[in-house]
Tab-separated table of C-alpha atoms in Angstrom:
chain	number	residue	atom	x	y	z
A	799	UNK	CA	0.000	0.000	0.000
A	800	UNK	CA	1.545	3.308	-0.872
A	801	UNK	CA	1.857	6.376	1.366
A	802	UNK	CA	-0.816	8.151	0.082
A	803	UNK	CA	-3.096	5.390	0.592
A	804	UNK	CA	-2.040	4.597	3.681
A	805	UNK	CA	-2.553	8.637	4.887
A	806	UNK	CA	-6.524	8.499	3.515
A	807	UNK	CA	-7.237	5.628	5.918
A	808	UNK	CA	-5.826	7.130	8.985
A	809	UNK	CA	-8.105	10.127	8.018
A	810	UNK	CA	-11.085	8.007	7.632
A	811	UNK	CA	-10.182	6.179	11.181
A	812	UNK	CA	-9.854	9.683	12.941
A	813	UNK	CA	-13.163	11.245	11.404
A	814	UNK	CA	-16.181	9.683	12.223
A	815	UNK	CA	-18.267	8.953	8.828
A	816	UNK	CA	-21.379	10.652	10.058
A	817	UNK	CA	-19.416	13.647	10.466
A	818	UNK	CA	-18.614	14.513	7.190
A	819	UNK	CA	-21.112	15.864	4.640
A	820	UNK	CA	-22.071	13.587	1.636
A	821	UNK	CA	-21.806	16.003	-0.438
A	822	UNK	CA	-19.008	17.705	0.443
A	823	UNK	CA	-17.331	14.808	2.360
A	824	UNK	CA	-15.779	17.499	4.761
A	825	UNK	CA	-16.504	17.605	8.681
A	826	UNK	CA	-19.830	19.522	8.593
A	827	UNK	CA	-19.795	22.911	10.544
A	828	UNK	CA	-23.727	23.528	10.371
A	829	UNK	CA	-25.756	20.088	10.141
A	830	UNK	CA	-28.860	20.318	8.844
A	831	UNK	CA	-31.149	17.453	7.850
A	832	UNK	CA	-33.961	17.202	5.067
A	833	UNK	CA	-37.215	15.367	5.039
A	834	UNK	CA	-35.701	12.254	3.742
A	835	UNK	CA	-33.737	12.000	7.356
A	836	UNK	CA	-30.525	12.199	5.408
A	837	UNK	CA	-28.115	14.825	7.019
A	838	UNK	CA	-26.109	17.427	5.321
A	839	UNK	CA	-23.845	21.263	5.716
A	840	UNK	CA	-26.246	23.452	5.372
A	841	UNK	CA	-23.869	25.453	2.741
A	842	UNK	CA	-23.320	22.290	0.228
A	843	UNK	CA	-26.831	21.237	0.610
A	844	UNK	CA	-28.272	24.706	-0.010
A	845	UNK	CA	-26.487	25.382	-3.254
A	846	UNK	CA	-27.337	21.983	-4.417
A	847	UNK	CA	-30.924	22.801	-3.917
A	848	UNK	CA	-30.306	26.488	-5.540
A	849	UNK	CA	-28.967	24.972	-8.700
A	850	UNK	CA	-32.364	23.399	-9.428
A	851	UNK	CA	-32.083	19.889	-8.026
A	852	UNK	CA	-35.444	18.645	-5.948
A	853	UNK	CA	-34.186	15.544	-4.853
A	854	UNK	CA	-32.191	14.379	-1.687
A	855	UNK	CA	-28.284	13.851	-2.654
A	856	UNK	CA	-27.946	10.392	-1.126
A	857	UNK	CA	-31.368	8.620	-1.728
A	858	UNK	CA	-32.284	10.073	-5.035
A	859	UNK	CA	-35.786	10.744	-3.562
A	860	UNK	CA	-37.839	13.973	-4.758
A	861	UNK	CA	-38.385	16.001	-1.845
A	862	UNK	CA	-41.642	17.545	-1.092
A	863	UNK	CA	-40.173	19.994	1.180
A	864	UNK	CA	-36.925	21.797	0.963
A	865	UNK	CA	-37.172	22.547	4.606
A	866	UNK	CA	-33.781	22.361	6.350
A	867	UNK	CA	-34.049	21.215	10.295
A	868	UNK	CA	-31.059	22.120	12.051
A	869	UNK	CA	-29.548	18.731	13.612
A	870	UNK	CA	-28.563	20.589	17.055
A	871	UNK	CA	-27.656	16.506	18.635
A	872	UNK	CA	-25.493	16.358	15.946
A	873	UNK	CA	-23.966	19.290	15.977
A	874	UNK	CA	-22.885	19.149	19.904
A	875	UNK	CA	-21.062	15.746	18.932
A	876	UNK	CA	-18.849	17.363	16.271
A	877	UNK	CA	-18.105	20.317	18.513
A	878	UNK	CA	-17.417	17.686	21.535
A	879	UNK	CA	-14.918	16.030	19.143
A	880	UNK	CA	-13.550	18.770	17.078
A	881	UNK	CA	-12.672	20.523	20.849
A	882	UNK	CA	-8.613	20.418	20.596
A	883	UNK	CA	-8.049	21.444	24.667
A	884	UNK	CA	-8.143	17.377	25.813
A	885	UNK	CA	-7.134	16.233	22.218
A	886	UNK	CA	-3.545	15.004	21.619
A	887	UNK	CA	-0.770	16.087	19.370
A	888	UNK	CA	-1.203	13.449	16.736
A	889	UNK	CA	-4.937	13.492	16.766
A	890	UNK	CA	-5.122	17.460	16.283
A	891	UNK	CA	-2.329	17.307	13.563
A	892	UNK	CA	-4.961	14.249	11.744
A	893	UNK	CA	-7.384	17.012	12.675
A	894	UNK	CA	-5.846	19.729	10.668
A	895	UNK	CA	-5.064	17.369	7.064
A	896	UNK	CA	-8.738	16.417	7.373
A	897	UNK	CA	-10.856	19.419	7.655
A	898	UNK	CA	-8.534	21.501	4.914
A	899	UNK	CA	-11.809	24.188	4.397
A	900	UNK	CA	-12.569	24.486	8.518
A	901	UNK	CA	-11.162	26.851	10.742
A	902	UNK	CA	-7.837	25.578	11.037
A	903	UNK	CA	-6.750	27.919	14.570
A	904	UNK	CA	-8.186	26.895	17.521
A	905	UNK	CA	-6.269	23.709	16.712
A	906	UNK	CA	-3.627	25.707	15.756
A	907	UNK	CA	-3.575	27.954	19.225
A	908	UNK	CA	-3.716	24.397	20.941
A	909	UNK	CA	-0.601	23.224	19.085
A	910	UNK	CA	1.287	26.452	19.932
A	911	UNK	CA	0.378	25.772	23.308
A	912	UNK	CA	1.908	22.626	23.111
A	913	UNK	CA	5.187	23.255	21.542
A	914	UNK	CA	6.101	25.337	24.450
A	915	UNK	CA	5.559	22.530	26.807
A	916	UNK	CA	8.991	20.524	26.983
A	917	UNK	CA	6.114	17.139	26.613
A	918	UNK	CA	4.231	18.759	24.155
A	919	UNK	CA	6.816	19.515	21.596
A	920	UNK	CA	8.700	16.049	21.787
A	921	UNK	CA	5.046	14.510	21.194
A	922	UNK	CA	4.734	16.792	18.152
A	923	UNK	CA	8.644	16.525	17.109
A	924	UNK	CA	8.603	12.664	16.971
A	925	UNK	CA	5.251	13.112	14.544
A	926	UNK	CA	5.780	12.504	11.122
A	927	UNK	CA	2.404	14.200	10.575
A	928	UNK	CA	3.707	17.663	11.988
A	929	UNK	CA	5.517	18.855	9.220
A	930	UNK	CA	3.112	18.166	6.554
A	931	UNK	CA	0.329	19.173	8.848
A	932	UNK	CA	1.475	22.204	9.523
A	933	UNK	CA	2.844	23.065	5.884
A	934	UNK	CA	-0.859	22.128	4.568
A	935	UNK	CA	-2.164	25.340	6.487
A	936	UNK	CA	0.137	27.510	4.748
A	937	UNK	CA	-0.706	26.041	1.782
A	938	UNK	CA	-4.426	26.783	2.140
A	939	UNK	CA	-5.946	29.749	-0.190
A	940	UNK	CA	-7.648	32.626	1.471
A	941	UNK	CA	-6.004	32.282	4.663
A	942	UNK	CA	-5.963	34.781	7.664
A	943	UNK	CA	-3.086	35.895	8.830
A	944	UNK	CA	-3.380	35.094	11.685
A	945	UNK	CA	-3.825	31.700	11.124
A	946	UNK	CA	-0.526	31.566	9.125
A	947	UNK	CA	1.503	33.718	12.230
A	948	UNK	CA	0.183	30.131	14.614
A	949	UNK	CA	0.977	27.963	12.062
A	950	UNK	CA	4.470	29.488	11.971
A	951	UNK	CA	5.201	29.546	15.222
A	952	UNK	CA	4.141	26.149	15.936
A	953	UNK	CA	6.286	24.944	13.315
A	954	UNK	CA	9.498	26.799	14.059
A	955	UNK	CA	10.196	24.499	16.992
A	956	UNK	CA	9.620	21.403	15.669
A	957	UNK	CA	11.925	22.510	12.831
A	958	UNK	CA	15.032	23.488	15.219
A	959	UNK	CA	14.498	20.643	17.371
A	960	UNK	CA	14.782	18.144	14.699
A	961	UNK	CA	17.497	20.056	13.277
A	962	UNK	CA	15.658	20.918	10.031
A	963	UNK	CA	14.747	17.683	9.113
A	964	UNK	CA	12.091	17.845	6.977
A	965	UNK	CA	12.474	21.222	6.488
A	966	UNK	CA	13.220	20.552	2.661
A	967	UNK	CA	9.969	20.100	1.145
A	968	UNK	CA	9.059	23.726	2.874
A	969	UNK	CA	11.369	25.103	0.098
A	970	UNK	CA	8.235	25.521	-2.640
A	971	UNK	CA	6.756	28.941	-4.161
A	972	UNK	CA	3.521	28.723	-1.923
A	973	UNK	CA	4.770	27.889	1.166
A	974	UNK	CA	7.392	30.668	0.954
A	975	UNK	CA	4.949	33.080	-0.634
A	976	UNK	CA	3.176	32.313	3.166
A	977	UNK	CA	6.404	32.997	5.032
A	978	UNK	CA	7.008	36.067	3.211
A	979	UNK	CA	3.555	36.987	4.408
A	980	UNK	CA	4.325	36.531	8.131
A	981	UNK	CA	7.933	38.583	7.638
A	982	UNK	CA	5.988	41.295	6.405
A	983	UNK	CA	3.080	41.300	9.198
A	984	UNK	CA	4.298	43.142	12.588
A	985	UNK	CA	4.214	40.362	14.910
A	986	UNK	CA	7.725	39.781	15.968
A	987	UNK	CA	7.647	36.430	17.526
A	988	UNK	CA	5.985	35.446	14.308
A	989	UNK	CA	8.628	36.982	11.886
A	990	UNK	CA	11.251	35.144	13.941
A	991	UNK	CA	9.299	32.160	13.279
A	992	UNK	CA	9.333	32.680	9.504
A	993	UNK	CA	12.392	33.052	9.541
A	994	UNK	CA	13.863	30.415	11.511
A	995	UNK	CA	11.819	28.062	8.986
A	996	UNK	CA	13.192	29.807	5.660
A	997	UNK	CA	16.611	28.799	6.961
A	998	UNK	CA	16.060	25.336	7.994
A	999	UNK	CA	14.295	25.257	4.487
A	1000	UNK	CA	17.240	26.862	2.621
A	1001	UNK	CA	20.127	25.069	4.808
A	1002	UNK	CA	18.604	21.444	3.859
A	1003	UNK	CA	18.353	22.133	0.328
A	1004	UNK	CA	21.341	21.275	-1.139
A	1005	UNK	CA	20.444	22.679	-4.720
A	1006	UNK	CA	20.903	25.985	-5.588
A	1007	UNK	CA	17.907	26.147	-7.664
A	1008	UNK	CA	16.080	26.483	-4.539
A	1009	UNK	CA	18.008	28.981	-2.689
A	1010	UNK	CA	17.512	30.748	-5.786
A	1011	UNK	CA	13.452	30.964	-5.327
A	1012	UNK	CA	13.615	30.913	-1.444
A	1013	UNK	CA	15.674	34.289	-1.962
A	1014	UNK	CA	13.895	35.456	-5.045
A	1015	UNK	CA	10.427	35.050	-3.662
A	1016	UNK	CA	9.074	38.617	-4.103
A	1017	UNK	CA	11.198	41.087	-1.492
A	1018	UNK	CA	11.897	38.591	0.934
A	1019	UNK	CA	15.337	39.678	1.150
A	1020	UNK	CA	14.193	43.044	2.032
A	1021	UNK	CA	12.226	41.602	4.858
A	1022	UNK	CA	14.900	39.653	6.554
A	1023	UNK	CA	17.211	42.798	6.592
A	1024	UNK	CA	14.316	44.678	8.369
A	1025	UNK	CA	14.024	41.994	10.801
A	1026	UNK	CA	17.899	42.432	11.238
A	1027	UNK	CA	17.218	46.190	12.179
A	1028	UNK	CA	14.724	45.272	15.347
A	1029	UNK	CA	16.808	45.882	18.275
A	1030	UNK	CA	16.081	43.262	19.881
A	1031	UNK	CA	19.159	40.068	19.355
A	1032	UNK	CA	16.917	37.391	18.296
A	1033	UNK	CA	15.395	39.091	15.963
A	1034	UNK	CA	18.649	40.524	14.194
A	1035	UNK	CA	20.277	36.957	14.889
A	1036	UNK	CA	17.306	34.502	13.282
A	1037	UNK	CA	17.361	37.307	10.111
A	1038	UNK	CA	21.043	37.364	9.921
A	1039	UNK	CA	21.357	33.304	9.838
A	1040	UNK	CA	18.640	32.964	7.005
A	1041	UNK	CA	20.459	35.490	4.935
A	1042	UNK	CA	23.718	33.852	5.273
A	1043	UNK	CA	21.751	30.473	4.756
A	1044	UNK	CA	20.655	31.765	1.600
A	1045	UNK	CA	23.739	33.115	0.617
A	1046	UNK	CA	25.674	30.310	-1.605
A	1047	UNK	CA	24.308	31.724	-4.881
A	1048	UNK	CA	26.532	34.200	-6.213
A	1049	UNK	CA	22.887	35.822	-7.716
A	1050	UNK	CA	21.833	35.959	-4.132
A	1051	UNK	CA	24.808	37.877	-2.774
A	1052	UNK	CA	24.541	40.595	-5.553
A	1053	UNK	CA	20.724	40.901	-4.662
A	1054	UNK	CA	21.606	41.118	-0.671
A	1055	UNK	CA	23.742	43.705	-1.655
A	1056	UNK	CA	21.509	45.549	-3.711
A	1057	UNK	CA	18.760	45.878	-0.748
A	1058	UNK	CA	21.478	47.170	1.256
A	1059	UNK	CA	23.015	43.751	3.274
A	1060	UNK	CA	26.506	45.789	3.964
A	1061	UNK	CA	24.961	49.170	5.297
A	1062	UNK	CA	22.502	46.832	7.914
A	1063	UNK	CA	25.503	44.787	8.435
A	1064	UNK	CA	27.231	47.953	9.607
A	1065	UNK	CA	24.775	49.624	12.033
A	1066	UNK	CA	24.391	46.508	13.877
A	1067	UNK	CA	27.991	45.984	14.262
A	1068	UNK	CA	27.973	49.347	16.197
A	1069	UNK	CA	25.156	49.635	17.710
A	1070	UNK	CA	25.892	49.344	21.677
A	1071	UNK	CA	23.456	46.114	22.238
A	1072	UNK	CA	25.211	44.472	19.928
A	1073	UNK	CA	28.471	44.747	22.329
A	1074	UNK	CA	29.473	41.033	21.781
A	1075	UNK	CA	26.786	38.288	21.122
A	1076	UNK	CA	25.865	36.275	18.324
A	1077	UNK	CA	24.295	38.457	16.311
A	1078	UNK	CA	27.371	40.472	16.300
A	1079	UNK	CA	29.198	37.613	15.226
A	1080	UNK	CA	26.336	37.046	12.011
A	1081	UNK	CA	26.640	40.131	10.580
A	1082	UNK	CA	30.506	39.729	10.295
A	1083	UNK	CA	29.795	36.917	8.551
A	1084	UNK	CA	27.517	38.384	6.246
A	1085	UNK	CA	29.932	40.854	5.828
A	1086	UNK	CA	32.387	38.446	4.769
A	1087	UNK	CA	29.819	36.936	2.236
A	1088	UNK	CA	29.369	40.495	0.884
A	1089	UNK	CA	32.665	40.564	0.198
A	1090	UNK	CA	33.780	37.422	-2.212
A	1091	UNK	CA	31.833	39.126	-5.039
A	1092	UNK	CA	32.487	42.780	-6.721
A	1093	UNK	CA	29.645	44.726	-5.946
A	1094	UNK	CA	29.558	43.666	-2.260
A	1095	UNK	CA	33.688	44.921	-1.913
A	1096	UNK	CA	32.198	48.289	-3.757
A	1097	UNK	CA	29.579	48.191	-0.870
A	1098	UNK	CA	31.851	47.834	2.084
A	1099	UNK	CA	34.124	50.431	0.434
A	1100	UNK	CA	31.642	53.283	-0.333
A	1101	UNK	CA	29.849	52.777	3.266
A	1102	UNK	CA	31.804	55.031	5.933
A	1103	UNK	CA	30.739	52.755	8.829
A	1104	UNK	CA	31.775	49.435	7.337
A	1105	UNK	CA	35.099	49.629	7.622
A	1106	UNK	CA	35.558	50.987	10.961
A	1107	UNK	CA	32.441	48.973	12.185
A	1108	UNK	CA	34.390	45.573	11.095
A	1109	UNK	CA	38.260	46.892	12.650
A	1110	UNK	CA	36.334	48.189	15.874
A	1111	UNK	CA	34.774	44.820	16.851
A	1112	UNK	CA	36.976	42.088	15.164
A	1113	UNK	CA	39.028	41.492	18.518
A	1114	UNK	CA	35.596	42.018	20.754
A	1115	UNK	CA	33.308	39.105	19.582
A	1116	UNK	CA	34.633	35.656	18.977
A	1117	UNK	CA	37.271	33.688	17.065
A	1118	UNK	CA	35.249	32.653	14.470
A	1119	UNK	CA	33.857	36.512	13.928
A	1120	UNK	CA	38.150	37.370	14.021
A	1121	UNK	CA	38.002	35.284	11.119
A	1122	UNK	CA	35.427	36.783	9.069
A	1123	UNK	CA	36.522	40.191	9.914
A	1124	UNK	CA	40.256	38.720	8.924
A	1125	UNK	CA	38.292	37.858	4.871
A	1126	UNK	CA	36.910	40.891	4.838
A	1127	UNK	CA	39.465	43.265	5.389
A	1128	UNK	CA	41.437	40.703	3.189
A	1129	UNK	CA	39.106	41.186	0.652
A	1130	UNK	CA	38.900	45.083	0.498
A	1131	UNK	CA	42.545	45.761	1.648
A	1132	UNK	CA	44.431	43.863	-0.322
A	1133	UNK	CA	42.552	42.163	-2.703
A	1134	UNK	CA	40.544	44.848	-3.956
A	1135	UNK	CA	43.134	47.103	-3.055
A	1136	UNK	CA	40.936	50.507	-1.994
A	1137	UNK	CA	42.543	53.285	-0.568
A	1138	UNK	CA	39.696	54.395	1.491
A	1139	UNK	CA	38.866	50.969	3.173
A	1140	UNK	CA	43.107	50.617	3.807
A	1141	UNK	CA	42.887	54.249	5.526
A	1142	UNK	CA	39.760	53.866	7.644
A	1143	UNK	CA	41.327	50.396	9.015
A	1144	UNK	CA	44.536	51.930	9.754
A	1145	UNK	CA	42.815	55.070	11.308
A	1146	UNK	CA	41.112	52.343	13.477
A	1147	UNK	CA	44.082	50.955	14.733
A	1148	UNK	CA	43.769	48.199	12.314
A	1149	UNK	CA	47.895	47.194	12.385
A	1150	UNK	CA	47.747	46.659	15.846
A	1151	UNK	CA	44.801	44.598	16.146
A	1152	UNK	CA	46.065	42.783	13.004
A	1153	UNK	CA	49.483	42.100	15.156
A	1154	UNK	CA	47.251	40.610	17.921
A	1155	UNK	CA	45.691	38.305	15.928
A	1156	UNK	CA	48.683	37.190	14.560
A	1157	UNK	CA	49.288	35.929	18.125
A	1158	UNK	CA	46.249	34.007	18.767
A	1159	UNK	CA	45.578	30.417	17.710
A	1160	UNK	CA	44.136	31.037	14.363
A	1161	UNK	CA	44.002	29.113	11.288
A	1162	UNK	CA	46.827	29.026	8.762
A	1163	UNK	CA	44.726	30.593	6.082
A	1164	UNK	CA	43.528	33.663	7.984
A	1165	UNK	CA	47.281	34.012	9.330
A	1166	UNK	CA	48.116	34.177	5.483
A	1167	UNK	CA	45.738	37.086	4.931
A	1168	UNK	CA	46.676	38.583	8.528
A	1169	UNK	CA	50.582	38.652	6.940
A	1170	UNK	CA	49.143	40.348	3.813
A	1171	UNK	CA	47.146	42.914	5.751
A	1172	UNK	CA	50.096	44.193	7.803
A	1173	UNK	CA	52.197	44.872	4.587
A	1174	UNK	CA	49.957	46.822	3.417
A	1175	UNK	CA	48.920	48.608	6.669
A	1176	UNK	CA	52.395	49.313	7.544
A	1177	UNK	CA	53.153	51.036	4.187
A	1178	UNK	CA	49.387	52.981	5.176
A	1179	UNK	CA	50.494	53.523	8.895
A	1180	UNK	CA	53.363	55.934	7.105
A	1181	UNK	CA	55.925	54.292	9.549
A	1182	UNK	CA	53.790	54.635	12.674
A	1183	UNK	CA	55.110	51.275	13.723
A	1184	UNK	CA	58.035	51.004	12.536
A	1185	UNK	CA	58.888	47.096	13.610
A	1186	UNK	CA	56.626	44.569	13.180
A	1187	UNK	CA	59.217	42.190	15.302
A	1188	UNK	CA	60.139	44.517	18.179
A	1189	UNK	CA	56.205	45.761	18.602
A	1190	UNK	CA	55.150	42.149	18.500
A	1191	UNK	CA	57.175	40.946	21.888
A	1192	UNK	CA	55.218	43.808	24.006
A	1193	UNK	CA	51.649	42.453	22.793
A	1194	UNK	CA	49.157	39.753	24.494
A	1195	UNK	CA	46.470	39.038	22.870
A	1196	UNK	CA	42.648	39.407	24.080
């Protein structure tokens, strides 16, 4: 029996059968029942009887009344069983891929309620329904925003605690047409969310051609760097990680660019909250990604903050942010060789941080580039330090 098979049945065993319309086959939400005894939604039965038919659906029977009785027993059962507060995880997820045209959030609320629960979110995490479940919302037309903000954040956490797995089938044009929707609402938690997902999506697809259309996707790019500008961390730290995610593409790193990666990049790196933390440490690295292609060099160049920004924190954050800091200054410096980016780093002290580093445990290739800088820093320094040896015995680094 194949998977989709397999999938209908559990829907059929988790719906009762006189809960569905026959017309419609869909849990009904107002039951309503003819003359014949037969019971229907009062929507699908309605517009069968508006488009001229005058018998019942099921029996075939002409109906000498078109009354409609409202089946109140009826409709107590399906609210009894549709309630999600006592359901569990996997029946609420069975709930949601079997009612795709109900209201899908006060199952959705319940689920959000659970994946803050440590209990909750392993039930939903070990779930192979979740994913899909969850996906299927965002996939639904005409939906609230709302709706897609609780579907979001219930399916962030699932996502990081399996590590994105599963994440790669989010990495469609509808689904991310959703997310981009949630980035551009003004719930934060929920942007985060989006987020989060768009770079578990983008780090488990290992084909470009879908990095491509997660970053294409209308002006998602120019969402994420206005979640990077919220001054709260998380916030700047969950945008800065799907932008890097997404950054492989050498088509994506000209567009990041273009909506203005390097100047964001920048004001976070000096803004005071930013002092040290991980988010500090992301927007180095997107500063090094800037900076392997042409237009992002130009960037960091033309941008009086960059430069400065990049010296002023690269011995404040971390040894991996030393690093990128190390590439980028490479990359301007000496690579691209621009005055202006060689005088700002020197005015920042850049020889002498460049010295320190050379004294810390870093990797042969950044020691490389950290030799290259200081030959061209001393030559900028105008003799400042005069002796890279004799300078070097007086310093201990951070």
């Amino acid at each position: 029996m194949g998977r989709r098979s397999r999938g209908r049945e559990d829907l059929e065993v988790n719906v009762p059968s006189f809960f569905r319309c026959p017309i419609s086959l869909d849990v009904m939400k107002s039951p309503v029942s003819l003359c014949t005894g037969v019971t229907y939604d009062r929507s699908s039965i309605q517009t069968w009887i508006e488009t001229g038919h005058n018998t019942c659906p099921a029996t075939m029977q002409v109906l000498p009344t078109t009354d409609l009785v409202p089946n109140h027993t009826l409709h107590r059962l399906i609210q009894l069983w549709s309630s999600p507060s006592s359901a569990s995880p996997s029946v609420l997820l069975r709930r949601l891929q079997s009612s795709p045209s109900g209201d899908p959030l006060p199952i959705l609320r319940t689920l959000l309620d659970l994946s803050t629960d440590p209990h909750g979110l392993r039930e939903l995490v070990d779930d192979p329904a979740a994913v899909p479940a969850l996906q299927g919302v965002l996939l639904r037309e005409d939906l609230g925003l709302e709706a897609m903000e609780a579907a979001v954040c219930a399916l962030s956490p699932v996502l990081l605690a399996r590590h994105g797995d599963g994440a790669e089938s989010l990495a469609d044009s509808l689904t991310v047409s959703s997310l981009l929707a949630v980035l551009k609402g003004e719930s934060l938690e929920s942007r985060i969310a989006a987020a989060e997902i768009l770079e578990a999506a983008a780090a488990t697809s290992a084909a470009a051609e879908r990095k491509l259309l997660i970053a294409g996707t209308g002006d998602l790019l120019a969402e994420l760097l206005r979640l990077v500008r919220e001054e709260e961390e998380a916030a700047a730290d969950a945008g800065l990680s799907c932008l890097v995610a997404l950054s492989p593409p050498r088509q994506t790193r000209v567009e990041m660019v273009r909506a203005g990666a390097v100047a964001v990049a920048s004001k976070l790196l000096v803004r005071p909250a930013a002092a040290g933390g991980s988010a500090a440490e992301k927007a180095l690295k997107l500063m090094e990604v800037a900076s392997t292609c042409s237009e992002g060099r130009a960037a960091i160049c033309e941008d009086p903050v960059a430069v400065p920004a990049i010296v002023g924190k690269m011995m404040k954050v971390s040894a991996a942010a030393r690093e990128h800091a190390v590439v980028v200054l490479w990359s301007v410096c000496y690579l691209f060789r621009d005055r202006r980016a060689q005088e700002a780093a020197t005015r920042g002290n850049g020889l002498m941080k460049i010295l320190l580093l050379m004294q810390s445990n870093c990797s042969p290739a950044t020691r490389q580039m950290a030799a290259d800088l200081i030959k061209i820093f001393r030559v900028s320094a105008k003799g400042r330090l005069t002796s890279y040896d004799s300078m070097a015995t007086h310093i201990t680094p951070f």
